[in-house]
mmCIF file of C-alpha atoms in Angstrom:
data_model
loop_
_atom_site.group_PDB
_atom_site.id
_atom_site.type_symbol
_atom_site.label_atom_id
_atom_site.label_comp_id
_atom_site.label_asym_id
_atom_site.label_seq_id
_atom_site.Cartn_x
_atom_site.Cartn_y
_atom_site.Cartn_z
ATOM 1 C CA MET A 1 -0.016 -0.058 0.079
ATOM 2 C CA ASP A 2 1.445 3.430 -0.985
ATOM 3 C CA ILE A 3 1.507 6.445 1.302
ATOM 4 C CA LYS A 4 -1.502 8.156 -0.400
ATOM 5 C CA THR A 5 -3.661 5.077 0.097
ATOM 6 C CA ALA A 6 -2.493 4.765 3.783
ATOM 7 C CA SER A 7 -3.268 8.414 4.426
ATOM 8 C CA ALA A 8 -6.642 8.114 2.810
ATOM 9 C CA LEU A 9 -7.434 5.158 5.040
ATOM 10 C CA HIS A 10 -6.177 7.103 8.168
ATOM 11 C CA ARG A 11 -8.379 10.051 7.188
ATOM 12 C CA LEU A 12 -11.420 7.694 6.969
ATOM 13 C CA ARG A 13 -10.473 6.321 10.390
ATOM 14 C CA LEU A 14 -10.306 9.879 11.900
ATOM 15 C CA ILE A 15 -13.761 10.882 10.646
ATOM 16 C CA SER A 16 -15.462 7.621 11.435
ATOM 17 C CA VAL A 17 -15.646 7.964 15.202
ATOM 18 C CA PRO A 18 -17.074 11.547 15.311
ATOM 19 C CA GLU A 19 -19.569 10.576 12.666
ATOM 20 C CA ALA A 20 -20.592 7.547 14.490
ATOM 21 C CA LEU A 21 -21.127 9.525 17.718
ATOM 22 C CA SER A 22 -22.933 12.457 16.072
ATOM 23 C CA PHE A 23 -25.902 10.418 14.889
ATOM 24 C CA PRO A 24 -26.841 9.026 18.346
ATOM 25 C CA ALA A 25 -26.298 12.511 19.782
ATOM 26 C CA LEU A 26 -28.711 13.903 17.297
ATOM 27 C CA LEU A 27 -31.298 11.187 18.032
ATOM 28 C CA ILE A 28 -30.889 11.598 21.846
ATOM 29 C CA PHE A 29 -30.261 15.326 22.417
ATOM 30 C CA GLY A 30 -31.937 16.635 19.270
ATOM 31 C CA THR A 31 -35.113 14.570 18.716
ATOM 32 C CA LEU A 32 -35.848 12.824 21.998
ATOM 33 C CA LEU A 33 -35.219 16.113 24.038
ATOM 34 C CA SER A 34 -37.477 18.126 21.866
ATOM 35 C CA TRP A 35 -40.230 15.494 22.230
ATOM 36 C CA LEU A 36 -40.069 15.291 25.990
ATOM 37 C CA THR A 37 -39.334 19.002 26.699
ATOM 38 C CA ASP A 38 -39.582 22.370 25.080
ATOM 39 C CA ILE A 39 -35.886 22.333 24.122
ATOM 40 C CA ASP A 40 -35.737 22.148 20.491
ATOM 41 C CA TYR A 41 -32.847 24.567 19.799
ATOM 42 C CA LEU A 42 -30.319 21.647 19.691
ATOM 43 C CA LYS A 43 -31.936 19.911 16.718
ATOM 44 C CA MET A 44 -30.622 22.278 14.042
ATOM 45 C CA PRO A 45 -26.975 22.529 15.107
ATOM 46 C CA LEU A 46 -26.714 18.744 15.805
ATOM 47 C CA GLY A 47 -28.381 17.948 12.549
ATOM 48 C CA MET A 48 -26.084 20.269 10.651
ATOM 49 C CA LEU A 49 -22.924 18.854 12.429
ATOM 50 C CA HIS A 50 -24.133 15.260 11.648
ATOM 51 C CA GLY A 51 -24.775 16.113 8.007
ATOM 52 C CA ILE A 52 -21.395 17.707 7.524
ATOM 53 C CA LEU A 53 -19.665 14.774 9.159
ATOM 54 C CA PHE A 54 -21.627 12.235 7.049
ATOM 55 C CA LEU A 55 -20.857 14.065 3.848
ATOM 56 C CA ILE A 56 -17.055 14.201 4.760
ATOM 57 C CA TYR A 57 -17.150 10.498 5.731
ATOM 58 C CA SER A 58 -18.826 9.680 2.432
ATOM 59 C CA VAL A 59 -16.174 11.572 0.343
ATOM 60 C CA PHE A 60 -13.389 9.903 2.338
ATOM 61 C CA LEU A 61 -14.941 6.484 1.893
ATOM 62 C CA LEU A 62 -15.119 7.137 -1.908
ATOM 63 C CA ASP A 63 -11.408 8.125 -1.859
ATOM 64 C CA VAL A 64 -10.386 5.021 -0.009
ATOM 65 C CA TRP A 65 -12.518 2.814 -2.202
ATOM 66 C CA ASN A 66 -10.891 4.344 -5.267
ATOM 67 C CA ARG A 67 -7.314 4.311 -3.977
ATOM 68 C CA ALA A 68 -7.267 0.977 -2.181
ATOM 69 C CA LYS A 69 -9.263 -0.773 -4.938
ATOM 70 C CA TRP A 70 -11.759 -2.257 -2.479
ATOM 71 C CA PRO A 71 -14.482 -4.565 -3.744
ATOM 72 C CA PHE A 72 -17.916 -3.050 -3.868
ATOM 73 C CA LYS A 73 -19.119 -5.196 -0.940
ATOM 74 C CA LYS A 74 -16.500 -3.821 1.337
ATOM 75 C CA ALA A 75 -17.242 -0.218 0.473
ATOM 76 C CA ALA A 76 -21.029 -0.904 0.776
ATOM 77 C CA LEU A 77 -20.417 -2.382 4.270
ATOM 78 C CA PHE A 78 -18.637 0.687 5.444
ATOM 79 C CA PHE A 79 -21.426 2.895 4.022
ATOM 80 C CA LEU A 80 -24.096 0.755 5.683
ATOM 81 C CA LEU A 81 -22.133 0.965 9.040
ATOM 82 C CA SER A 82 -22.329 4.732 8.867
ATOM 83 C CA LEU A 83 -26.122 4.589 8.661
ATOM 84 C CA VAL A 84 -26.402 2.513 11.908
ATOM 85 C CA PRO A 85 -25.989 4.334 15.227
ATOM 86 C CA PHE A 86 -22.594 3.444 16.667
ATOM 87 C CA GLY A 87 -21.833 1.429 13.520
ATOM 88 C CA GLY A 88 -18.828 3.654 12.744
ATOM 89 C CA LEU A 89 -17.158 2.483 15.811
ATOM 90 C CA TYR A 90 -17.202 -1.079 14.567
ATOM 91 C CA GLY A 91 -16.058 0.274 11.186
ATOM 92 C CA ASP A 92 -13.156 2.123 13.004
ATOM 93 C CA ARG A 93 -12.093 -1.183 14.593
ATOM 94 C CA LEU A 94 -12.014 -2.934 11.056
ATOM 95 C CA LEU A 95 -10.158 0.054 9.598
ATOM 96 C CA LYS A 96 -7.591 0.036 12.410
ATOM 97 C CA ARG A 97 -7.002 -3.717 11.774
ATOM 98 C CA GLU A 98 -6.594 -3.054 7.936
ATOM 99 C CA GLU A 99 -4.220 -0.109 8.670
ATOM 100 C CA ALA A 100 -2.021 -2.371 10.833
ATOM 101 C CA ASP A 101 -2.022 -5.046 8.280
ATOM 102 C CA SER A 102 -0.904 -2.611 5.579
ATOM 103 C CA VAL A 103 1.942 -1.349 7.775
ATOM 104 C CA ILE A 104 3.080 -4.948 8.510
ATOM 105 C CA ALA A 105 2.993 -5.656 4.687
ATOM 106 C CA ALA A 106 5.018 -2.451 3.946
ATOM 107 C CA ARG A 107 7.659 -3.362 6.501
ATOM 108 C CA ALA A 108 7.981 -6.876 4.978
ATOM 109 C CA ARG A 109 8.362 -5.397 1.521
ATOM 110 C CA GLU A 110 11.071 -2.934 2.897
ATOM 111 C CA ALA A 111 12.942 -5.871 4.489
ATOM 112 C CA ALA A 112 12.757 -7.887 1.237
ATOM 113 C CA ASP A 113 14.108 -5.013 -0.761
ATOM 114 C CA ALA A 114 16.999 -4.460 1.617
#
């Protein structure tokens, strides 16, 4: 894996956790709080924050899919994980494992070239 692919994978990991936590925050603090109380001023900022994070996640996912040459099923899995509350946390775990595997492969290649 080259450095551009590794950095794209790392960017996707960085955005996956905030995106995964913004959706439940929107559901709990935005929607549920406005139903139970008169507090509905949190809905718009939380919704905008989640929307921006989701768009960034989607763009980064497309970038990783293009650079890493992932199969469609793998990219679709990560997209579906972003739609499930806390699904991005599981996706982050999978990305962390893949990132570690790519580092091990790169070090093995360096050792073989030396």
